[in-house]
Coordinates of C-alpha atoms in Angstrom, one line a residue:
M1 CA 13.1 -27.4 20.9
N2 CA 11.2 -29.4 23.5
R3 CA 13.9 -29.2 26.0
L4 CA 14.3 -25.5 25.5
F5 CA 10.7 -24.9 26.0
T6 CA 10.7 -27.0 29.1
R7 CA 13.7 -24.8 30.4
L8 CA 11.8 -21.6 29.9
G9 CA 8.8 -22.9 31.8
L10 CA 6.5 -23.5 28.6
D11 CA 4.3 -26.4 27.5
A12 CA 6.4 -28.0 24.8
T13 CA 3.6 -30.0 23.4
R14 CA 1.3 -27.1 23.3
Q15 CA 4.0 -24.7 21.7
S16 CA 4.6 -27.2 18.9
A17 CA 1.0 -27.5 18.2
L18 CA 0.6 -23.7 18.0
L19 CA 3.6 -23.4 15.8
R20 CA 2.3 -25.9 13.4
V21 CA -1.0 -24.1 13.3
R22 CA 0.6 -20.9 12.5
A23 CA 2.7 -22.5 9.7
R24 CA -0.3 -24.0 8.2
L25 CA -2.2 -20.8 8.2
T26 CA 0.7 -19.0 6.5
L27 CA 1.0 -21.8 3.8
R28 CA -2.7 -21.7 3.2
T29 CA -2.6 -17.9 2.7
F30 CA -0.2 -18.6 -0.1
M31 CA -1.8 -21.5 -1.6
R32 CA -5.3 -19.9 -1.9
Q33 CA -3.9 -16.8 -3.4
R34 CA -0.6 -17.9 -5.2
G35 CA -0.3 -14.4 -6.7
R36 CA 1.0 -13.3 -3.3
I37 CA 4.0 -15.4 -4.0
V38 CA 4.8 -13.1 -6.9
G39 CA 4.1 -10.1 -4.9
L40 CA 6.4 -11.4 -2.0
I41 CA 9.2 -11.9 -4.5
L42 CA 8.8 -8.4 -6.0
T43 CA 8.8 -6.8 -2.5
A44 CA 11.9 -8.7 -1.6
L45 CA 13.6 -7.4 -4.7
C46 CA 12.6 -3.9 -4.0
F47 CA 13.1 -3.7 -0.3
A48 CA 16.2 -6.0 0.0
P49 CA 18.8 -3.5 -1.5
L50 CA 17.3 -0.8 0.8
I51 CA 17.6 -2.9 3.8
L52 CA 20.9 -4.3 3.0
G53 CA 22.2 -0.8 2.3
A54 CA 21.0 0.5 5.6
A55 CA 22.6 -2.5 7.4
I56 CA 25.8 -2.1 5.6
G57 CA 25.9 1.7 6.4
S58 CA 25.0 1.2 10.0
A59 CA 27.6 -1.4 10.4
Y60 CA 30.2 0.9 8.9
G61 CA 29.2 3.6 11.3
Y62 CA 29.4 1.3 14.3
L63 CA 33.1 0.4 13.3
N64 CA 34.3 3.7 12.0
L65 CA 32.6 6.6 13.5
P66 CA 34.5 8.5 16.4
D67 CA 33.2 8.1 19.8
P68 CA 30.5 8.7 21.1
W69 CA 28.7 8.4 17.8
P70 CA 28.6 4.6 17.3
A71 CA 26.4 4.4 20.5
Q72 CA 24.2 7.3 19.4
L73 CA 23.6 5.5 16.0
L74 CA 22.9 2.3 17.6
G75 CA 20.1 4.0 19.8
A76 CA 18.6 5.8 16.8
V77 CA 18.5 2.8 14.6
L78 CA 16.8 0.6 17.3
V79 CA 14.4 3.2 18.3
L80 CA 13.5 3.6 14.6
L81 CA 12.7 0.2 14.0
W82 CA 10.6 0.1 17.3
L83 CA 8.6 3.1 16.0
I84 CA 8.0 1.5 12.6
W85 CA 6.5 -1.4 14.4
I86 CA 4.3 1.1 16.3
V87 CA 3.3 3.3 13.3
A88 CA 2.6 0.5 10.8
P89 CA -0.6 -1.0 12.3
V90 CA -2.1 2.4 12.6
L91 CA -1.4 3.0 8.9
A92 CA -3.1 -0.4 8.2
F93 CA 0.1 -2.2 7.3
R94 CA 0.3 -5.4 9.4
L95 CA 4.0 -6.3 10.0
N96 CA 3.3 -9.3 12.4
E97 CA 0.0 -11.1 12.1
G98 CA 0.3 -13.8 14.6
L99 CA -2.5 -16.1 15.7
D100 CA -5.9 -14.7 16.7
L101 CA -5.7 -14.9 20.4
T102 CA -9.4 -14.2 20.9
R103 CA -10.1 -17.5 19.5
L104 CA -7.4 -19.3 21.5
L105 CA -8.7 -18.0 24.8
I106 CA -11.3 -20.8 25.0
Y107 CA -8.6 -23.4 25.1
P108 CA -6.8 -24.5 28.3
L109 CA -3.6 -22.5 27.5
R110 CA -1.6 -20.6 30.0
S111 CA -0.9 -16.9 29.6
R112 CA 2.8 -17.4 29.0
D113 CA 2.3 -20.0 26.3
L114 CA 0.0 -17.7 24.4
V115 CA 2.5 -14.8 24.6
A116 CA 5.4 -17.1 23.7
S117 CA 3.4 -18.3 20.8
T118 CA 2.9 -14.9 19.6
L119 CA 6.5 -14.1 19.8
L120 CA 7.6 -17.3 18.0
G121 CA 5.0 -17.1 15.3
T122 CA 6.4 -13.9 14.2
L123 CA 9.5 -15.9 12.7
L124 CA 7.1 -17.0 10.0
D125 CA 6.2 -13.4 8.9
F126 CA 8.1 -11.8 6.0
P127 CA 8.7 -8.3 7.7
S128 CA 10.5 -10.0 10.5
Y129 CA 13.3 -10.8 8.0
L130 CA 13.4 -7.3 6.8
A131 CA 14.7 -6.5 10.3
L132 CA 17.2 -9.3 10.4
P133 CA 20.1 -7.5 8.4
I134 CA 19.8 -4.6 10.9
F135 CA 20.3 -7.0 13.7
V136 CA 23.1 -8.7 12.1
A137 CA 24.7 -5.1 11.6
V138 CA 24.5 -4.7 15.3
L139 CA 26.3 -8.0 15.8
V140 CA 29.0 -7.1 13.4
G141 CA 29.6 -3.7 14.9
W142 CA 29.3 -4.6 18.7
G143 CA 29.7 -8.5 18.8
G144 CA 33.2 -9.0 18.4
S145 CA 34.2 -8.7 22.1
W146 CA 33.3 -10.3 25.5
A147 CA 30.1 -8.1 25.3
L148 CA 28.5 -10.6 22.9
P149 CA 26.2 -12.2 25.4
I150 CA 24.8 -8.8 26.3
V151 CA 24.5 -7.9 22.7
L152 CA 22.4 -11.0 22.0
V153 CA 20.1 -10.6 24.9
A154 CA 19.5 -7.0 24.1
L155 CA 18.6 -7.7 20.6
L156 CA 16.1 -10.4 21.7
L157 CA 14.6 -8.0 24.0
C158 CA 14.4 -5.3 21.4
Y159 CA 12.6 -7.8 19.0
A160 CA 10.2 -8.8 21.6
H161 CA 9.4 -5.2 22.4
M162 CA 8.7 -4.6 18.7
V163 CA 6.2 -7.5 18.5
I164 CA 4.5 -6.8 21.7
I165 CA 4.2 -3.1 21.2
S166 CA 2.7 -3.8 17.7
Q167 CA 0.1 -6.2 19.2
L168 CA -0.8 -3.6 21.8
V169 CA -1.3 -0.9 19.2
L170 CA -3.6 -3.4 17.3
T171 CA -5.5 -4.4 20.4
A172 CA -6.0 -0.9 21.8
S173 CA -7.2 0.7 18.6
G174 CA -8.9 -2.4 17.2
G175 CA -12.3 -0.8 17.0
L176 CA -10.9 2.5 15.6
L177 CA -8.8 0.7 13.0
R178 CA -11.8 -1.4 11.9
S179 CA -14.3 1.4 11.5
R180 CA -15.1 2.6 8.2
R181 CA -14.6 6.2 8.9
F182 CA -11.0 5.8 10.1
R183 CA -10.3 3.6 7.1
D184 CA -11.7 6.2 4.6
V185 CA -9.8 8.9 6.3
S186 CA -6.4 7.0 6.6
I187 CA -6.5 6.0 3.0
V188 CA -7.1 9.6 1.8
I189 CA -4.4 10.9 4.0
L190 CA -2.0 8.3 2.9
S191 CA -2.5 8.9 -0.8
L192 CA -2.1 12.5 -0.4
L193 CA 1.2 11.9 1.4
G194 CA 2.4 9.6 -1.1
S195 CA 1.5 12.0 -3.8
S196 CA 3.4 14.9 -2.0
C197 CA 6.8 13.2 -1.7
F198 CA 8.4 15.9 -4.0
F199 CA 7.1 18.7 -1.8
I200 CA 8.3 16.9 1.3
N201 CA 11.6 16.2 -0.1
Q202 CA 12.0 19.9 -1.1
G203 CA 11.0 21.0 2.4
I204 CA 13.4 18.7 4.0
Q205 CA 16.3 19.9 1.8
A206 CA 15.5 23.5 2.6
L207 CA 15.4 22.7 6.2
V208 CA 18.8 21.0 6.1
R209 CA 20.3 23.9 4.4
R210 CA 19.3 26.3 7.1
M211 CA 20.5 24.1 9.9
D212 CA 23.9 25.0 11.7
P213 CA 26.1 21.9 12.0
N214 CA 27.8 23.3 14.8
R215 CA 24.6 23.1 17.0
F216 CA 24.8 19.4 16.8
I217 CA 28.4 18.7 18.0
N218 CA 27.4 18.3 21.7
F219 CA 24.0 16.8 20.9
R220 CA 23.7 13.3 22.3
P221 CA 20.4 11.7 21.3
L222 CA 20.9 8.5 23.3
D223 CA 20.8 10.6 26.5
Y224 CA 16.9 11.0 25.6
L225 CA 16.4 7.7 23.8
Q226 CA 17.8 5.5 26.6
W227 CA 14.6 5.8 28.5
L228 CA 12.7 4.1 25.8
P229 CA 13.0 0.2 25.6
P230 CA 15.2 0.1 22.6
G231 CA 17.3 3.0 23.7
A232 CA 17.8 1.2 27.0
A233 CA 19.1 -1.8 25.1
A234 CA 21.4 0.3 23.1
R235 CA 22.8 1.9 26.3
A236 CA 23.3 -1.6 27.8
I237 CA 25.3 -2.7 24.8
E238 CA 27.3 0.5 25.0
R239 CA 28.1 0.0 28.7
A240 CA 29.1 -3.7 28.1
T241 CA 31.7 -2.8 25.3
I242 CA 33.6 -0.5 27.7
G243 CA 33.5 -3.1 30.6
D244 CA 30.8 -1.4 32.8
W245 CA 29.0 -4.6 33.3
G246 CA 27.0 -3.4 36.4
A247 CA 25.4 -0.6 34.3
A248 CA 24.9 -2.9 31.4
L249 CA 22.9 -5.4 33.6
L250 CA 20.9 -2.6 35.1
W251 CA 19.9 -1.3 31.7
L252 CA 19.0 -4.9 30.5
L253 CA 16.9 -5.3 33.8
Y254 CA 15.2 -1.9 33.0
T255 CA 14.3 -3.1 29.5
T256 CA 13.1 -6.6 30.8
V257 CA 10.8 -4.9 33.2
L258 CA 9.4 -2.6 30.6
L259 CA 8.8 -5.7 28.4
G260 CA 6.9 -7.4 31.4
L261 CA 4.8 -4.2 31.8
V262 CA 3.9 -4.0 28.1
S263 CA 3.2 -7.6 27.7
W264 CA 0.9 -7.4 31.0
L265 CA -0.9 -4.4 29.6
W266 CA -1.5 -6.0 26.3
W267 CA -2.8 -9.2 27.9
R268 CA -5.1 -7.5 30.2
L269 CA -6.4 -5.3 27.3
L270 CA -6.9 -8.4 25.2
L271 CA -9.0 -10.0 27.9
R272 CA -11.1 -6.9 28.2
V273 CA -11.6 -6.6 24.4
V274 CA -12.9 -10.2 24.4
T275 CA -15.5 -9.3 27.2
G276 CA -16.5 -6.2 25.3
E277 CA -14.8 -3.6 27.5
G278 CA -11.9 -2.6 25.3
F279 CA -10.8 0.9 24.8
W280 CA -11.9 2.8 21.8
Q281 CA -14.4 -0.1 21.0
P282 CA -17.6 1.0 19.4
T283 CA -20.7 0.7 21.7
P284 CA -23.2 -1.6 20.2
R285 CA -26.4 -0.2 19.4
L286 CA -29.5 -2.0 20.6
E287 CA -32.1 -0.2 18.4
K288 CA -32.7 -1.3 15.0
S289 CA -32.2 0.9 11.9
I290 CA -34.9 1.0 9.5
A291 CA -33.7 1.0 5.9
P292 CA -35.5 3.3 3.6
P293 CA -37.9 1.8 1.1
L294 CA -36.5 0.8 -2.2
T295 CA -37.9 3.0 -4.8
P296 CA -36.8 3.6 -8.3
R297 CA -35.3 7.0 -7.2
N298 CA -32.9 5.6 -4.7
A299 CA -32.6 2.0 -6.3
L300 CA -30.7 3.2 -9.4
P301 CA -28.5 6.2 -9.9
S302 CA -30.3 9.0 -11.9
S303 CA -28.8 11.3 -14.5
Q304 CA -30.6 14.1 -12.7
S305 CA -27.6 14.1 -10.2
Y306 CA -25.1 15.0 -13.0
P307 CA -26.6 18.0 -14.7
L308 CA -23.4 18.8 -16.6
L309 CA -23.3 15.3 -18.0
R310 CA -27.1 15.3 -19.0
P311 CA -26.5 16.0 -22.7
L312 CA -24.1 13.0 -23.0
L313 CA -26.1 10.7 -20.9
Q314 CA -29.4 11.3 -22.9
R315 CA -27.6 10.0 -26.0
L316 CA -26.3 6.7 -24.4
P317 CA -28.1 3.5 -24.3
E318 CA -30.0 2.8 -21.0
G319 CA -27.6 0.0 -20.0
V320 CA -24.4 2.0 -20.6
R321 CA -25.9 5.1 -18.8
L322 CA -26.8 3.1 -15.7
I323 CA -23.4 1.4 -15.6
F324 CA -21.6 4.8 -16.1
L325 CA -23.4 6.5 -13.3
K326 CA -22.9 3.5 -11.0
E327 CA -19.2 3.5 -11.7
L328 CA -18.8 7.1 -10.9
K329 CA -20.5 6.7 -7.6
A330 CA -18.5 3.7 -6.8
M331 CA -15.2 5.4 -7.6
W332 CA -16.1 8.1 -4.9
R333 CA -17.6 5.8 -2.3
I334 CA -15.1 3.0 -2.2
P335 CA -12.0 4.1 -0.2
Q336 CA -9.4 2.1 -2.2
R337 CA -10.7 3.4 -5.5
R338 CA -10.7 6.9 -4.0
I339 CA -6.9 6.6 -3.8
G340 CA -6.5 6.2 -7.6
L341 CA -8.8 9.1 -8.1
L342 CA -7.1 11.5 -5.9
Q343 CA -3.5 10.4 -7.1
G344 CA -4.8 10.7 -10.6
L345 CA -6.0 14.3 -10.1
L346 CA -2.9 15.3 -8.2
M347 CA -0.3 13.6 -10.2
P348 CA -0.1 16.0 -13.4
I349 CA -0.1 18.9 -11.0
L350 CA 3.0 17.4 -9.1
L351 CA 4.7 16.6 -12.4
L352 CA 4.4 20.2 -13.6
A353 CA 5.7 21.4 -10.3
F354 CA 8.8 19.1 -10.5
L355 CA 9.4 20.3 -14.2
L356 CA 9.1 24.0 -13.3
F357 CA 10.8 24.0 -9.8
G358 CA 13.1 21.0 -9.9
R359 CA 15.8 22.2 -12.3
G360 CA 17.0 25.6 -11.4
G361 CA 13.5 27.2 -10.3
P362 CA 10.8 28.8 -12.4
S363 CA 13.2 29.7 -15.1
F364 CA 13.2 26.3 -16.5
R365 CA 11.9 26.6 -20.1
L366 CA 9.4 24.0 -21.3
T367 CA 9.6 22.7 -24.9
P368 CA 6.3 22.8 -26.8
W369 CA 6.9 19.1 -27.9
L370 CA 6.8 17.9 -24.3
G371 CA 2.9 18.4 -24.7
L372 CA 2.9 15.1 -26.7
G373 CA 4.1 13.3 -23.5
L374 CA 0.4 13.7 -22.0
A375 CA -0.4 10.6 -24.3
G376 CA 2.3 8.5 -22.8
Y377 CA 1.3 9.7 -19.2
T378 CA -2.4 8.8 -20.1
I379 CA -1.4 5.4 -21.3
F380 CA 0.2 4.5 -18.1
T381 CA -2.6 6.1 -15.9
T382 CA -5.3 4.1 -17.9
W383 CA -3.4 0.8 -17.4
F384 CA -3.1 1.5 -13.6
T385 CA -6.7 2.6 -13.3
T386 CA -8.6 0.1 -15.5
L387 CA -6.7 -3.1 -14.6
N388 CA -9.0 -5.8 -13.0
M389 CA -12.1 -3.7 -13.5
L390 CA -14.3 -6.7 -12.8
G391 CA -12.4 -7.4 -9.5
W392 CA -13.1 -3.9 -8.3
E393 CA -16.9 -4.8 -8.2
G394 CA -16.3 -6.9 -5.0
K395 CA -19.0 -8.9 -3.8
A396 CA -21.5 -7.0 -6.0
L397 CA -20.0 -8.7 -9.2
S398 CA -22.7 -11.5 -9.0
M399 CA -25.5 -9.1 -8.8
L400 CA -24.0 -7.1 -11.7
L401 CA -23.8 -10.2 -13.9
A402 CA -27.5 -11.1 -13.0
T403 CA -28.6 -7.9 -14.7
P404 CA -30.1 -8.2 -18.2
V405 CA -27.6 -5.6 -19.5
P406 CA -25.5 -6.7 -22.5
R407 CA -22.1 -7.4 -21.5
H408 CA -20.4 -5.1 -24.0
Q409 CA -22.5 -2.3 -22.5
I410 CA -21.1 -3.0 -19.0
F411 CA -17.5 -2.6 -20.3
F412 CA -18.5 0.4 -22.3
G413 CA -20.1 2.1 -19.4
K414 CA -17.2 1.2 -17.1
G415 CA -14.7 2.4 -19.8
L416 CA -16.6 5.6 -20.4
A417 CA -16.7 6.5 -16.6
L418 CA -12.9 5.7 -16.1
M419 CA -12.1 7.7 -19.2
L420 CA -13.8 10.8 -17.9
I421 CA -11.9 10.6 -14.5
I422 CA -8.7 10.1 -16.3
A423 CA -9.5 12.9 -18.7
L424 CA -9.9 15.6 -15.9
P425 CA -6.3 15.9 -14.8
V426 CA -5.0 15.5 -18.3
T427 CA -7.1 18.5 -19.4
V428 CA -5.8 20.6 -16.6
A429 CA -2.2 19.6 -17.7
A430 CA -3.0 20.2 -21.2
L431 CA -4.2 23.8 -20.4
A432 CA -1.3 24.5 -18.4
F433 CA 1.1 23.4 -21.1
V434 CA -0.7 25.7 -23.7
G435 CA -0.6 28.6 -21.3
L436 CA 3.2 28.1 -20.5
T437 CA 4.4 27.3 -24.1
H438 CA 1.8 29.1 -26.3
S439 CA 1.7 26.2 -28.6
W440 CA -1.0 24.0 -29.9
L441 CA 1.0 21.0 -29.4
G442 CA -0.4 20.7 -25.9
I443 CA -3.8 20.4 -27.3
A444 CA -2.6 17.8 -29.7
G445 CA -1.2 15.8 -27.0
W446 CA -4.6 16.1 -25.1
L447 CA -6.5 14.7 -28.0
A448 CA -4.0 12.0 -28.6
S449 CA -4.3 11.0 -25.1
F450 CA -7.9 9.9 -25.7
G451 CA -6.7 7.5 -28.5
G452 CA -4.0 6.1 -26.3
S453 CA -6.5 5.7 -23.3
M454 CA -8.9 3.8 -25.6
A455 CA -6.3 1.7 -27.0
T456 CA -5.0 0.7 -23.6
M457 CA -8.4 0.1 -22.3
A458 CA -9.1 -2.4 -25.1
V459 CA -6.3 -4.6 -23.6
T460 CA -7.3 -4.1 -19.9
T461 CA -10.9 -4.9 -20.7
V462 CA -9.9 -8.2 -22.2
A463 CA -7.4 -9.0 -19.5
S464 CA -10.1 -8.2 -16.8
V465 CA -12.0 -11.2 -18.1
L466 CA -9.1 -13.5 -18.6
F467 CA -7.1 -12.6 -15.4
A468 CA -9.6 -11.4 -12.9
S469 CA -8.4 -11.3 -9.1
P470 CA -10.3 -10.8 -5.8
I471 CA -10.2 -7.4 -4.1
N472 CA -11.6 -7.0 -0.6
L473 CA -13.2 -3.6 -0.6
E474 CA -13.8 -3.8 3.2
S475 CA -10.2 -4.5 4.0
T476 CA -8.6 -1.9 6.4
S477 CA -5.2 -2.6 4.9
R478 CA -3.7 -1.5 1.5
Q479 CA -4.7 -3.8 -1.4
S480 CA -2.1 -6.0 -3.0
A481 CA -1.7 -5.7 -6.8
F482 CA -0.7 -9.5 -6.9
S483 CA -3.8 -11.1 -5.4
G484 CA -5.3 -14.1 -7.2
G485 CA -3.5 -17.0 -8.8
C486 CA 0.4 -17.0 -9.7
V487 CA -0.7 -17.0 -13.4
T488 CA -2.9 -13.9 -12.8
A489 CA -0.3 -12.0 -11.0
L490 CA 2.4 -12.8 -13.6
A491 CA 0.0 -11.9 -16.4
N492 CA -1.2 -8.6 -15.0
T493 CA 2.6 -7.6 -14.0
F494 CA 4.4 -8.6 -17.2
L495 CA 1.9 -9.8 -20.0
V496 CA -0.6 -7.0 -19.9
P497 CA 2.0 -4.1 -20.0
L498 CA 3.8 -5.8 -22.8
A499 CA 0.5 -6.0 -24.7
I500 CA -0.2 -2.4 -24.1
G501 CA 3.3 -1.5 -25.4
L502 CA 2.8 -3.5 -28.6
V503 CA -0.9 -1.9 -29.1
C504 CA 0.3 1.5 -28.5
L505 CA 3.6 1.1 -30.5
P506 CA 2.0 2.7 -33.8
L507 CA 1.1 5.7 -31.9
V508 CA 4.5 6.2 -30.2
A509 CA 6.2 5.5 -33.5
L510 CA 4.2 8.1 -35.4
F511 CA 4.5 10.7 -32.8
G512 CA 8.3 9.9 -32.3
L513 CA 9.0 10.5 -36.0
A514 CA 7.0 13.7 -35.9
F515 CA 9.3 14.9 -33.0
W516 CA 12.5 13.7 -34.6
W517 CA 11.9 15.4 -38.0
Q518 CA 10.0 18.5 -36.2
L519 CA 6.9 18.1 -38.5
E520 CA 4.0 19.5 -37.0
W521 CA 1.7 18.5 -39.8
L522 CA 2.5 15.0 -38.9
V523 CA 1.3 15.5 -35.4
A524 CA -2.2 16.6 -36.7
L525 CA -2.2 13.5 -38.8
G526 CA -1.2 11.4 -35.7
V527 CA -4.0 12.9 -33.7
V528 CA -6.7 11.7 -36.2
F529 CA -5.2 8.4 -36.5
A530 CA -4.8 8.1 -32.6
L531 CA -8.6 8.8 -32.2
L532 CA -9.7 6.4 -35.0
Y533 CA -7.2 3.7 -33.9
G534 CA -8.1 4.0 -30.2
G535 CA -11.7 4.0 -30.8
G536 CA -11.6 1.0 -33.2
L537 CA -9.6 -1.0 -30.8
F538 CA -11.9 -0.2 -27.9
W539 CA -14.9 -1.3 -29.8
L540 CA -13.1 -4.6 -30.7
G541 CA -11.9 -5.0 -27.1
T542 CA -15.3 -4.8 -25.6
R543 CA -16.9 -7.1 -28.2
Q544 CA -14.0 -9.6 -27.5
A545 CA -14.4 -9.2 -23.7
E546 CA -18.2 -9.9 -24.2
R547 CA -17.5 -13.2 -26.1
L548 CA -15.1 -14.3 -23.4
M549 CA -17.3 -13.3 -20.5
L550 CA -20.2 -15.3 -21.9
S551 CA -18.2 -18.5 -21.5
R552 CA -16.3 -17.5 -18.4
E553 CA -18.8 -16.0 -16.0
A554 CA -18.6 -18.9 -13.6
E555 CA -14.8 -18.9 -13.6
I556 CA -14.7 -15.1 -13.1
L557 CA -17.0 -15.3 -10.1
V558 CA -14.8 -18.0 -8.5
A559 CA -11.6 -16.0 -9.3
T560 CA -12.9 -12.9 -7.7
N561 CA -14.3 -14.5 -4.7
Q562 CA -12.6 -13.8 -1.3
A563 CA -11.2 -17.0 0.1
E564 CA -11.8 -17.6 3.9
T565 CA -8.5 -18.0 5.6

């Protein structure tokens, strides 16, 4: 490696030191939050089949499609990878982290060494290996001839373009991406797009059906994509395979010049950001903002802001009422929590749309017994929403635990607020079921959903004390469900759902028997049993969580503390 660095004009000693620092930071990330190892394994299991399928499909296309479509497919694949590396940082998904060059500029390092360390450091990033099967497919489809050296150089240039353009986007829009307003807007938009996959799929299918295949016979996308860096690499590979070496070298030279230009632009922009003159950077304000005085009116949430809930709030203990109001405000003000709120409100509507329009159009007939499925949907939503409720306090958890509020009132107030949010979309779905089926079973499923929600919350309340994990509420990226320790991630992924299934098994069995024997009177009995059973379990769960919390407050604060990496 030292000889290779020297031949490339790099400082071998400093490159080795930078690589060791990068490896140590990567290892420290997983050692401090070992739950990320579980998330990494599950992510690999989810995405590996998709990536391998895409690689096998593209390799098959390179080898078997008639000319000129293999080259067109190659250009489309490489440009798509390049675009993913551009868009992902804007959507707050970091594909290649690298070292913080703003901290390395104070050291006597040459520009070429810093840029090379950025490229080499990405070999320690997991997303880099997701692109590896796609590159191997290119080697399989195009590397079986004398054009192999051109293919290797073109792939290296493509990978360098992906990394540098990603860093350029991060540097150019750093101030914008770090702003709270952009984070809030992007999270809301992403949640809406994620919840609208069904409608997007339906629209794409309708668009494909209306297209005329004959119009695309003479369409050559590579004629347009070749002016982009990865498209030029694809054109160089195509020219080399047919023996046109001069054109292949010219296209490689064009790609190299573009890489040098993008690298220079990124480096100059990075220097300007360090000196405070970067693009889209917020202008620092010199004047001091005077905070409003802390008065009882703005210090604590008041029930006067929620006139519709005033009759309920007046009957609650003071501690429960304050926690309930605080939780409602936090669910709207914190962007990461707003995702769950919006998705929870939209999901029943999307499910109804799928049932009505996904199987032959609006003529699809709903069975009245499907209304009982609202309880199952609520159990799943409650598990997803109430998991790690202490971790969602963030840095304010220590202040919450310093208040003289009984601990069971904290859990009761949180549970009541979360149950209200969960009940809103379920109520809309229940009314829709009743209107469509003209059966009281929709109301029965709606009432039973409260029992299932309380039974589920009894498990997640205790689990939030035993398996608390940190959540960075100021992060501009999506939060991982596998933060914290390895045991915590495994418990929240496998143990907690298993416990919820066992706790809710009596409810499922009772309503399952009612459906099997078509006994509506058993449904009425099951609704009463679900409310009593769920309410009793929730009371026991909050009391057990209180007993556990009195002896584990220090451990919970340590477990939810954000580690400095």
